[in-house]
């Protein structure tokens, strides 16, 4: 068994590189150990990390890096070549293309992506908003939400709300319950913010059964197919009575996919970065 | 004012491309409109999108794309060149390097990154875990947490917990309160999972003042510098009595940076992807 080692080096958190690597690695299904070096700002740091890596094993090591400045980029490339270590510049080609596109050089200042500015505080507020407005809580002030997700228990409302909150959206969510009307506040807000989530009944039954198993709970009605179908029909009727709400089918979709569907439907495909 | 338009095209959600673009754009500070096209699997889709873009304006349009298969990659490149639209392949160079590194071709199957598998359900569970264990809630079972964050109000415990939960870590957090001992359960768990968060008093005062302003609340003691210092001293004493806990200074750091510091300290720099 070869033991591969990938070094991630960045002048920021290394998060961009890490996510990109994760996307690419999903296509290879190899076991690798990733070592992340964040906040690299000096040539000496690069020199030392590469020297140690080369001493350990240059053949089974790959370096992927994101530096906003071209100087550290080319320094790293040169050193890696000398040490016989393969390296991949993830950000450089895109930075060069953007410089051509905008006809101006980049600021090339590390740390701008994760700077603690107003947008940053908005994101934190949005996360706390999602927590306060999870599962019908704080229903009195859902008028302040950007988006309100409606659907049965375990249709992914909470994780999707949290995901969208990380992107800065204030999201509330409301659970539909069999035999009960949704709270009246839901119909008093701008109806274009409300999104219904639906799911295939067998899939929901599977998700709930798994949930009960994990919790060690034995509640037959929660994961019973007939009961699940009734709940979904009840919910679908609510959606039909409110045709302004877009309805999204979450069956088989990941949180990221559901979140994109919601934004595409409610905000539109073209958005500011 | 030029109005730039960037098209993101992907055979997945386009999330990897979007994040990379966001990192690079932080260095240019230009206003752009991003249009994201997800789940592209056919040449015909690419052809139509590029034709429409070219008809609108080929000069002010840039295409950035992530395709796991080399066929759609080269098709897009060719079409964009013909339409006179600049294009940047974000994933291709990394995929090629990894293929060389592992000495085998990629699976090249779209959708693997966001597949709904066991790891995916673990992430959802972790998010719900963070919600259930926010701010000292469900303290009885914090033994099941991977990480427990401890610190004063508004030191970023909640957003950091949520961020780490998205990465699959089960995180609980406990707020230290002046004049009160932390719950005894905190000392009964594996002490190597506990992390203290500290912050500069003036910075905390600013954060709290801003918070009160937003809430429209007028509580002088919460954001009073003397009171804030007392709270922090109280908390620091708790940290000193528990030297097994690593302590991280969050002053001026973003959520992503704090999360990386925590993982580096508790888990170590080298981690499985």
Coordinates of C-alpha atoms in Angstrom, one line a residue:
Chain A
X1 CA 0.0 0.0 0.0
X2 CA 1.5 3.3 -1.0
X3 CA 1.0 6.1 1.5
X4 CA 0.4 9.3 -0.3
X5 CA 0.9 12.6 1.3
X6 CA -0.5 15.9 0.0
X7 CA 0.7 19.2 1.4
X8 CA -1.6 22.2 1.2
X9 CA 0.2 25.5 1.4
X10 CA -1.6 28.8 1.5
X11 CA -1.1 32.5 2.5
X12 CA -4.7 32.3 3.8
X13 CA -6.5 29.5 5.7
X14 CA -5.9 27.0 2.9
X15 CA -9.6 26.4 2.8
X16 CA -10.0 27.1 -0.9
X17 CA -7.3 24.7 -1.8
X18 CA -8.7 22.1 0.6
X19 CA -12.2 22.2 -1.0
X20 CA -10.8 22.0 -4.5
X21 CA -8.6 19.1 -3.5
X22 CA -11.6 17.4 -2.0
X23 CA -13.6 17.8 -5.2
X24 CA -10.8 16.4 -7.3
X25 CA -10.0 13.5 -4.8
X26 CA -13.6 12.3 -5.0
X27 CA -12.7 11.2 -8.5
X28 CA -9.7 9.1 -7.4
X29 CA -10.8 7.4 -4.2
X30 CA -7.3 7.0 -2.8
X31 CA -6.3 7.2 0.8
X32 CA -4.2 10.3 1.4
X33 CA -3.0 12.3 4.4
X34 CA -3.4 16.0 3.9
X35 CA -1.2 18.4 5.9
X36 CA -2.4 22.0 5.8
X37 CA 0.0 24.9 6.2
X38 CA -1.9 28.2 6.6
X39 CA -0.8 31.8 6.8
X40 CA 2.5 31.3 4.9
X41 CA 4.0 34.6 4.2
X42 CA 7.8 34.1 4.0
X43 CA 10.1 32.2 1.6
X44 CA 11.8 30.7 4.6
X45 CA 8.6 28.9 5.7
X46 CA 8.2 27.4 2.2
X47 CA 11.9 26.4 2.1
X48 CA 11.7 24.5 5.4
X49 CA 8.4 22.7 4.7
X50 CA 9.7 21.5 1.3
X51 CA 13.0 20.5 2.7
X52 CA 11.4 18.4 5.4
X53 CA 9.0 16.8 2.9
X54 CA 11.8 16.0 0.5
X55 CA 13.8 14.4 3.3
X56 CA 10.7 12.2 4.2
X57 CA 9.8 11.2 0.7
X58 CA 9.7 13.3 -2.4
X59 CA 8.0 10.7 -4.6
X60 CA 4.9 10.2 -2.5
X61 CA 4.4 13.9 -1.8
X62 CA 2.4 16.4 -3.8
X63 CA 2.1 20.1 -3.0
X64 CA -1.0 22.1 -3.9
X65 CA -0.9 25.8 -3.1
X66 CA -2.8 29.0 -3.2
X67 CA -0.9 32.2 -2.9
X68 CA -2.4 35.5 -4.0
X69 CA 1.0 37.0 -4.8
X70 CA 2.9 35.8 -7.8
X71 CA 6.3 36.1 -6.0
X72 CA 5.6 33.3 -3.5
X73 CA 4.0 31.3 -6.2
X74 CA 7.0 31.2 -8.4
X75 CA 9.3 30.7 -5.4
X76 CA 7.4 27.7 -4.3
X77 CA 7.4 26.2 -7.9
X78 CA 11.2 26.7 -8.1
X79 CA 11.9 25.1 -4.8
X80 CA 9.6 22.2 -5.3
X81 CA 11.2 21.4 -8.7
X82 CA 14.6 21.5 -7.1
X83 CA 13.5 19.1 -4.4
X84 CA 11.9 16.8 -7.0
X85 CA 8.4 17.3 -5.5
X86 CA 5.4 17.6 -7.8
X87 CA 3.4 20.8 -7.3
X88 CA 0.2 22.3 -8.5
X89 CA -0.7 26.0 -8.5
X90 CA -4.4 26.2 -7.9
X91 CA -5.1 29.9 -7.8
X92 CA -2.4 31.3 -10.1
X93 CA -4.0 30.6 -13.5
X94 CA -7.4 32.0 -12.4
X95 CA -5.7 35.1 -11.0
X96 CA -3.8 35.7 -14.2
X97 CA -7.0 35.3 -16.3
X98 CA -8.9 37.7 -14.0
X99 CA -6.1 40.2 -14.3
X100 CA -6.5 40.0 -18.1
X101 CA -10.3 40.2 -17.9
X102 CA -10.3 43.3 -15.7
X103 CA -7.2 44.7 -17.4
X104 CA -5.6 45.4 -14.0
X105 CA -3.4 43.6 -11.5
X106 CA -4.7 42.0 -8.3
X107 CA -4.2 43.7 -4.9
X108 CA -2.3 40.5 -4.0
X109 CA -2.8 41.0 -0.3
X110 CA -3.2 37.8 1.7
X111 CA -6.2 37.4 4.1
X112 CA -8.8 39.4 2.1
X113 CA -11.1 36.4 1.6
X114 CA -11.6 35.8 5.3
X115 CA -11.4 39.4 6.5
X116 CA -13.5 40.3 9.4
X117 CA -15.6 43.0 7.9
X118 CA -19.3 43.9 7.7
X119 CA -20.2 41.1 5.4
X120 CA -18.5 38.8 7.9
X121 CA -20.7 40.0 10.8
X122 CA -23.7 39.6 8.6
X123 CA -22.8 35.9 8.1
X124 CA -22.5 35.4 11.8
X125 CA -25.8 37.1 12.4
X126 CA -27.4 34.9 9.7
X127 CA -26.2 31.8 11.5
X128 CA -27.6 32.9 14.8
X129 CA -30.8 33.9 13.0
X130 CA -31.1 30.4 11.6
X131 CA -30.7 28.9 15.1
X132 CA -33.2 31.2 16.7
X133 CA -35.7 30.5 13.9
X134 CA -35.3 26.8 13.5
X135 CA -38.4 24.6 13.5
X136 CA -41.0 27.4 13.9
X137 CA -39.2 29.1 16.8
X138 CA -39.4 32.9 17.1
X139 CA -42.3 32.7 14.6
X140 CA -43.4 36.3 15.6
X141 CA -40.6 37.9 13.6
X142 CA -40.2 35.7 10.6
X143 CA -41.0 38.7 8.5
X144 CA -37.3 39.6 8.9
X145 CA -36.2 36.4 7.1
X146 CA -34.8 36.4 3.6
X147 CA -36.2 32.9 3.0
X148 CA -38.6 30.6 4.9
X149 CA -38.5 26.8 4.3
X150 CA -41.6 24.8 4.9
X151 CA -42.0 21.0 5.0
X152 CA -42.4 17.8 7.1
X153 CA -40.0 16.6 9.7
X154 CA -36.6 15.3 8.3
X155 CA -37.0 16.9 4.9
X156 CA -33.6 18.7 5.4
X157 CA -35.0 22.1 6.5
X158 CA -32.5 22.6 9.3
X159 CA -29.2 21.7 7.5
X160 CA -30.3 23.6 4.4
X161 CA -31.1 26.7 6.6
X162 CA -27.7 26.5 8.3
X163 CA -25.9 26.0 4.9
X164 CA -27.7 29.1 3.5
X165 CA -27.0 31.0 6.7
X166 CA -23.2 30.4 6.2
X167 CA -23.7 32.1 2.8
X168 CA -25.2 35.1 4.6
X169 CA -29.0 34.4 4.0
X170 CA -31.3 34.8 7.0
X171 CA -33.4 31.6 6.9
X172 CA -36.3 30.5 9.1
X173 CA -38.0 27.1 8.8
X174 CA -41.4 25.8 9.7
X175 CA -42.4 22.2 10.1
X176 CA -45.8 21.0 8.8
X177 CA -47.6 18.8 11.2
X178 CA -50.5 16.4 10.3
X179 CA -53.9 17.8 11.4
X180 CA -52.5 21.2 12.2
X181 CA -52.6 24.5 10.3
X182 CA -49.3 26.2 9.8
X183 CA -48.9 29.3 12.1
X184 CA -50.8 32.3 10.7
X185 CA -47.5 34.4 10.7
X186 CA -46.4 32.3 7.7
X187 CA -49.1 33.8 5.5
X188 CA -48.5 37.4 6.7
X189 CA -45.0 37.7 5.3
X190 CA -44.0 38.3 1.7
X191 CA -45.1 35.1 0.1
X192 CA -42.2 35.1 -2.4
X193 CA -39.8 34.3 0.3
X194 CA -41.5 31.0 1.2
X195 CA -40.2 27.8 -0.3
X196 CA -41.9 24.4 0.1
X197 CA -39.7 21.2 0.3
X198 CA -41.2 17.9 -0.8
X199 CA -39.7 14.4 -0.8
X200 CA -40.5 11.0 -2.1
X201 CA -42.4 9.1 0.7
X202 CA -40.3 5.9 0.6
X203 CA -37.1 8.0 0.8
X204 CA -38.5 9.9 3.8
X205 CA -39.4 6.7 5.5
X206 CA -35.9 5.4 5.1
X207 CA -34.4 8.7 6.5
X208 CA -36.7 8.6 9.5
X209 CA -36.1 4.9 10.2
X210 CA -32.4 5.6 10.2
X211 CA -32.9 8.5 12.5
X212 CA -34.9 6.4 15.0
X213 CA -32.3 3.7 14.9
X214 CA -29.6 6.2 15.8
X215 CA -31.7 7.7 18.6
X216 CA -32.6 4.2 19.9
X217 CA -36.2 5.2 19.8
X218 CA -39.1 2.9 18.9
X219 CA -41.9 5.0 17.5
X220 CA -43.6 3.1 14.8
X221 CA -45.9 5.9 13.5
X222 CA -43.0 8.4 12.8
X223 CA -41.5 6.1 10.1
X224 CA -44.6 4.2 9.0
X225 CA -45.2 4.5 5.3
X226 CA -48.9 5.1 5.5
X227 CA -48.4 7.8 8.1
X228 CA -45.6 9.4 6.1
X229 CA -47.8 9.5 3.0
X230 CA -50.6 11.2 4.9
X231 CA -48.2 13.8 6.2
X232 CA -46.8 14.5 2.7
X233 CA -50.3 14.7 1.3
X234 CA -51.3 17.2 4.0
X235 CA -48.2 19.2 3.2
X236 CA -48.8 19.1 -0.5
X237 CA -52.3 20.4 0.0
X238 CA -50.8 23.4 1.9
X239 CA -48.4 24.0 -1.0
X240 CA -51.4 23.9 -3.5
X241 CA -53.3 26.4 -1.5
X242 CA -50.2 28.7 -1.7
X243 CA -49.2 28.7 -5.4
X244 CA -46.8 31.6 -4.9
X245 CA -44.4 29.3 -3.0
X246 CA -42.0 27.5 -5.3
X247 CA -41.8 23.8 -4.3
X248 CA -38.5 21.9 -4.5
X249 CA -38.1 18.1 -4.5
X250 CA -35.2 17.2 -2.3
X251 CA -35.3 13.5 -3.0
X252 CA -31.7 12.2 -3.4
X253 CA -30.2 15.7 -3.4
X254 CA -27.4 16.9 -1.1
X255 CA -27.7 20.0 1.0
X256 CA -25.6 22.0 -1.4
X257 CA -27.8 20.9 -4.3
X258 CA -31.0 21.8 -2.5
X259 CA -29.6 25.2 -1.4
X260 CA -28.6 26.0 -5.1
X261 CA -32.1 25.0 -6.3
X262 CA -33.7 27.3 -3.7
X263 CA -31.5 30.2 -4.6
X264 CA -32.0 29.6 -8.4
X265 CA -35.8 29.6 -7.9
X266 CA -36.1 32.4 -5.5
X267 CA -33.3 34.8 -6.3
X268 CA -32.5 33.7 -9.9
X269 CA -29.4 32.3 -11.4
X270 CA -27.5 35.5 -11.8
X271 CA -26.3 36.8 -8.5
X272 CA -23.7 39.1 -7.1
X273 CA -20.6 37.3 -5.8
Chain B
X1 CA -18.8 51.6 -15.5
X2 CA -18.0 48.3 -17.1
X3 CA -20.5 45.5 -16.2
X4 CA -18.6 42.2 -16.0
X5 CA -20.3 38.9 -16.2
X6 CA -18.8 35.7 -15.1
X7 CA -20.4 32.3 -16.0
X8 CA -19.7 29.4 -13.7
X9 CA -20.3 26.1 -15.4
X10 CA -20.0 22.7 -13.7
X11 CA -21.1 19.1 -13.9
X12 CA -21.7 19.3 -10.2
X13 CA -23.2 22.1 -8.0
X14 CA -20.6 24.6 -9.2
X15 CA -19.7 25.2 -5.5
X16 CA -16.0 24.5 -5.8
X17 CA -15.7 26.9 -8.7
X18 CA -17.8 29.5 -6.9
X19 CA -15.6 29.4 -3.8
X20 CA -12.4 29.6 -5.8
X21 CA -13.7 32.5 -7.7
X22 CA -14.7 34.2 -4.5
X23 CA -11.1 33.8 -3.2
X24 CA -9.6 35.2 -6.4
X25 CA -12.2 38.1 -6.7
X26 CA -11.3 39.3 -3.2
X27 CA -8.0 40.4 -4.8
X28 CA -9.7 42.5 -7.5
X29 CA -12.6 44.3 -5.8
X30 CA -14.6 44.6 -9.0
X31 CA -18.4 44.4 -9.2
X32 CA -19.4 41.3 -11.2
X33 CA -22.6 39.3 -11.8
X34 CA -22.0 35.6 -11.5
X35 CA -24.4 33.2 -13.2
X36 CA -24.0 29.6 -12.1
X37 CA -25.0 26.7 -14.3
X38 CA -25.0 23.4 -12.4
X39 CA -25.4 19.8 -13.4
X40 CA -24.2 20.3 -17.0
X41 CA -23.8 16.9 -18.6
X42 CA -24.3 17.5 -22.3
X43 CA -22.4 19.3 -25.1
X44 CA -25.7 20.9 -26.2
X45 CA -26.1 22.7 -22.9
X46 CA -22.6 24.2 -23.2
X47 CA -23.2 25.2 -26.8
X48 CA -26.4 27.0 -25.9
X49 CA -25.1 28.8 -22.9
X50 CA -22.0 30.1 -24.8
X51 CA -24.0 31.1 -27.8
X52 CA -26.4 33.2 -25.7
X53 CA -23.4 34.7 -23.8
X54 CA -21.6 35.6 -27.0
X55 CA -24.7 37.2 -28.4
X56 CA -25.0 39.3 -25.3
X57 CA -21.4 40.4 -25.0
X58 CA -18.3 38.2 -25.5
X59 CA -15.9 40.8 -24.3
X60 CA -17.2 41.4 -20.9
X61 CA -17.9 37.7 -20.2
X62 CA -15.6 35.2 -18.6
X63 CA -16.3 31.5 -18.2
X64 CA -14.8 29.5 -15.3
X65 CA -15.6 25.8 -15.3
X66 CA -15.2 22.6 -13.3
X67 CA -15.8 19.3 -15.2
X68 CA -14.5 16.0 -13.9
X69 CA -14.4 14.5 -17.4
X70 CA -11.8 15.7 -19.9
X71 CA -14.2 15.5 -22.8
X72 CA -16.6 18.3 -21.7
X73 CA -13.6 20.3 -20.6
X74 CA -12.0 20.3 -24.0
X75 CA -15.4 20.8 -25.7
X76 CA -16.0 23.9 -23.6
X77 CA -12.6 25.3 -24.3
X78 CA -13.0 24.9 -28.0
X79 CA -16.5 26.4 -28.1
X80 CA -15.5 29.4 -25.9
X81 CA -12.5 30.1 -28.2
X82 CA -14.7 30.0 -31.3
X83 CA -17.2 32.4 -29.6
X84 CA -14.3 34.7 -28.6
X85 CA -15.0 34.2 -24.9
X86 CA -12.2 33.9 -22.3
X87 CA -12.4 30.7 -20.3
X88 CA -10.6 29.2 -17.3
X89 CA -10.4 25.5 -16.5
X90 CA -10.3 25.3 -12.7
X91 CA -10.3 21.6 -12.0
X92 CA -8.5 20.2 -15.1
X93 CA -4.9 21.0 -14.1
X94 CA -5.3 19.5 -10.6
X95 CA -7.0 16.4 -12.0
X96 CA -4.2 15.9 -14.4
X97 CA -1.6 16.3 -11.7
X98 CA -3.4 13.8 -9.4
X99 CA -3.7 11.3 -12.2
X100 CA 0.1 11.5 -12.6
X101 CA 0.6 11.4 -8.9
X102 CA -1.5 8.3 -8.4
X103 CA -0.5 6.8 -11.7
X104 CA -4.1 6.1 -12.6
X105 CA -7.0 7.9 -14.3
X106 CA -9.8 9.5 -12.4
X107 CA -13.3 7.9 -12.2
X108 CA -14.5 11.0 -14.0
X109 CA -18.1 10.6 -12.7
X110 CA -19.9 13.8 -12.0
X111 CA -21.7 14.2 -8.6
X112 CA -19.3 12.2 -6.5
X113 CA -18.4 15.2 -4.3
X114 CA -21.9 15.8 -3.1
X115 CA -23.1 12.3 -3.1
X116 CA -25.7 11.4 -0.4
X117 CA -23.7 8.7 1.4
X118 CA -22.9 7.8 5.0
X119 CA -20.4 10.7 5.4
X120 CA -23.1 13.0 4.2
X121 CA -25.6 11.8 6.9
X122 CA -22.8 12.2 9.5
X123 CA -22.5 15.8 8.5
X124 CA -26.2 16.4 8.9
X125 CA -26.2 14.7 12.2
X126 CA -23.2 16.9 13.3
X127 CA -25.2 20.0 12.4
X128 CA -28.1 18.9 14.4
X129 CA -25.8 17.9 17.2
X130 CA -24.3 21.5 17.3
X131 CA -27.8 23.0 17.5
X132 CA -28.9 20.7 20.3
X133 CA -25.6 21.4 22.2
X134 CA -25.3 25.1 21.7
X135 CA -24.7 27.3 24.7
X136 CA -24.6 24.5 27.3
X137 CA -27.8 22.8 26.2
X138 CA -28.1 19.0 26.5
X139 CA -25.1 19.2 28.8
X140 CA -25.8 15.6 30.1
X141 CA -24.5 14.0 27.0
X142 CA -21.6 16.2 26.0
X143 CA -19.4 13.1 26.4
X144 CA -20.5 12.2 22.8
X145 CA -19.0 15.5 21.4
X146 CA -15.7 15.4 19.4
X147 CA -14.9 18.9 20.6
X148 CA -16.3 21.2 23.3
X149 CA -15.7 25.0 23.0
X150 CA -15.7 27.1 26.2
X151 CA -15.7 30.8 26.6
X152 CA -17.6 34.0 27.3
X153 CA -20.7 35.2 25.5
X154 CA -19.9 36.5 21.9
X155 CA -16.5 34.9 21.6
X156 CA -17.7 33.1 18.4
X157 CA -18.5 29.7 20.0
X158 CA -21.8 29.2 18.1
X159 CA -20.6 30.1 14.5
X160 CA -17.4 28.1 15.0
X161 CA -19.4 25.1 16.3
X162 CA -21.7 25.3 13.3
X163 CA -18.8 25.7 10.8
X164 CA -17.0 22.6 12.3
X165 CA -20.3 20.7 12.2
X166 CA -20.5 21.3 8.5
X167 CA -17.1 19.6 8.2
X168 CA -18.6 16.6 10.1
X169 CA -17.3 17.3 13.7
X170 CA -19.7 17.0 16.6
X171 CA -19.2 20.2 18.6
X172 CA -20.8 21.3 21.8
X173 CA -20.2 24.7 23.4
X174 CA -20.5 26.0 27.0
X175 CA -20.6 29.7 28.0
X176 CA -18.6 30.9 31.0
X177 CA -20.6 33.1 33.3
X178 CA -19.2 35.5 35.9
X179 CA -19.7 34.2 39.4
X180 CA -20.7 30.7 38.3
X181 CA -18.8 27.5 38.0
X182 CA -19.0 25.7 34.7
X183 CA -21.3 22.6 34.7
X184 CA -19.6 19.6 36.3
X185 CA -20.2 17.5 33.2
X186 CA -17.5 19.6 31.5
X187 CA -14.9 18.1 33.7
X188 CA -16.1 14.5 33.4
X189 CA -15.4 14.2 29.7
X190 CA -12.1 13.5 28.0
X191 CA -10.3 16.8 28.8
X192 CA -8.4 16.7 25.5
X193 CA -11.6 17.5 23.6
X194 CA -12.1 20.8 25.4
X195 CA -10.9 24.0 23.9
X196 CA -10.9 27.4 25.5
X197 CA -11.5 30.5 23.4
X198 CA -10.1 33.9 24.6
X199 CA -10.4 37.4 23.1
X200 CA -9.0 40.8 23.7
X201 CA -11.3 42.8 26.1
X202 CA -11.6 45.9 23.9
X203 CA -12.5 43.8 20.9
X204 CA -15.1 41.9 22.8
X205 CA -16.6 45.2 24.0
X206 CA -16.9 46.4 20.4
X207 CA -18.5 43.2 19.3
X208 CA -21.0 43.3 22.2
X209 CA -21.8 47.0 21.7
X210 CA -22.5 46.3 18.0
X211 CA -24.7 43.3 19.0
X212 CA -26.8 45.5 21.5
X213 CA -27.2 48.2 18.8
X214 CA -28.6 45.6 16.4
X215 CA -31.0 44.2 19.0
X216 CA -32.0 47.7 20.1
X217 CA -31.2 46.7 23.7
X218 CA -29.8 49.1 26.2
X219 CA -27.9 47.0 28.8
X220 CA -24.8 48.9 29.9
X221 CA -23.2 46.0 31.9
X222 CA -23.0 43.5 29.0
X223 CA -20.7 45.8 26.9
X224 CA -19.0 47.6 29.8
X225 CA -15.2 47.4 29.6
X226 CA -14.7 46.7 33.3
X227 CA -17.4 44.1 33.4
X228 CA -16.0 42.5 30.2
X229 CA -12.5 42.4 31.8
X230 CA -13.9 40.7 34.9
X231 CA -15.6 38.1 32.8
X232 CA -12.5 37.4 30.8
X233 CA -10.4 37.1 34.0
X234 CA -12.9 34.7 35.5
X235 CA -12.7 32.7 32.3
X236 CA -8.9 32.8 32.1
X237 CA -8.8 31.4 35.7
X238 CA -11.0 28.5 34.6
X239 CA -8.5 27.9 31.7
X240 CA -5.6 28.0 34.1
X241 CA -7.2 25.4 36.4
X242 CA -7.5 23.1 33.4
X243 CA -4.2 23.1 31.7
X244 CA -5.1 20.2 29.5
X245 CA -7.4 22.5 27.4
X246 CA -5.6 24.3 24.6
X247 CA -6.6 28.0 24.5
X248 CA -7.0 29.9 21.3
X249 CA -7.1 33.6 20.9
X250 CA -9.8 34.5 18.5
X251 CA -9.1 38.3 18.3
X252 CA -9.4 39.5 14.7
X253 CA -9.7 36.0 13.3
X254 CA -12.5 34.8 11.0
X255 CA -14.6 31.7 11.8
X256 CA -12.6 29.7 9.2
X257 CA -9.3 30.8 10.8
X258 CA -10.5 29.9 14.3
X259 CA -11.8 26.5 13.2
X260 CA -8.4 25.7 11.5
X261 CA -6.6 26.7 14.7
X262 CA -8.8 24.4 16.8
X263 CA -8.3 21.5 14.5
X264 CA -4.5 22.1 14.3
X265 CA -4.3 22.2 18.0
X266 CA -6.6 19.3 18.9
X267 CA -6.4 16.9 15.9
X268 CA -3.0 17.9 14.5
X269 CA -2.0 19.4 11.1
X270 CA -2.0 16.1 9.2
X271 CA -5.5 14.8 8.7
X272 CA -7.4 12.5 6.4
X273 CA -9.3 14.3 3.7

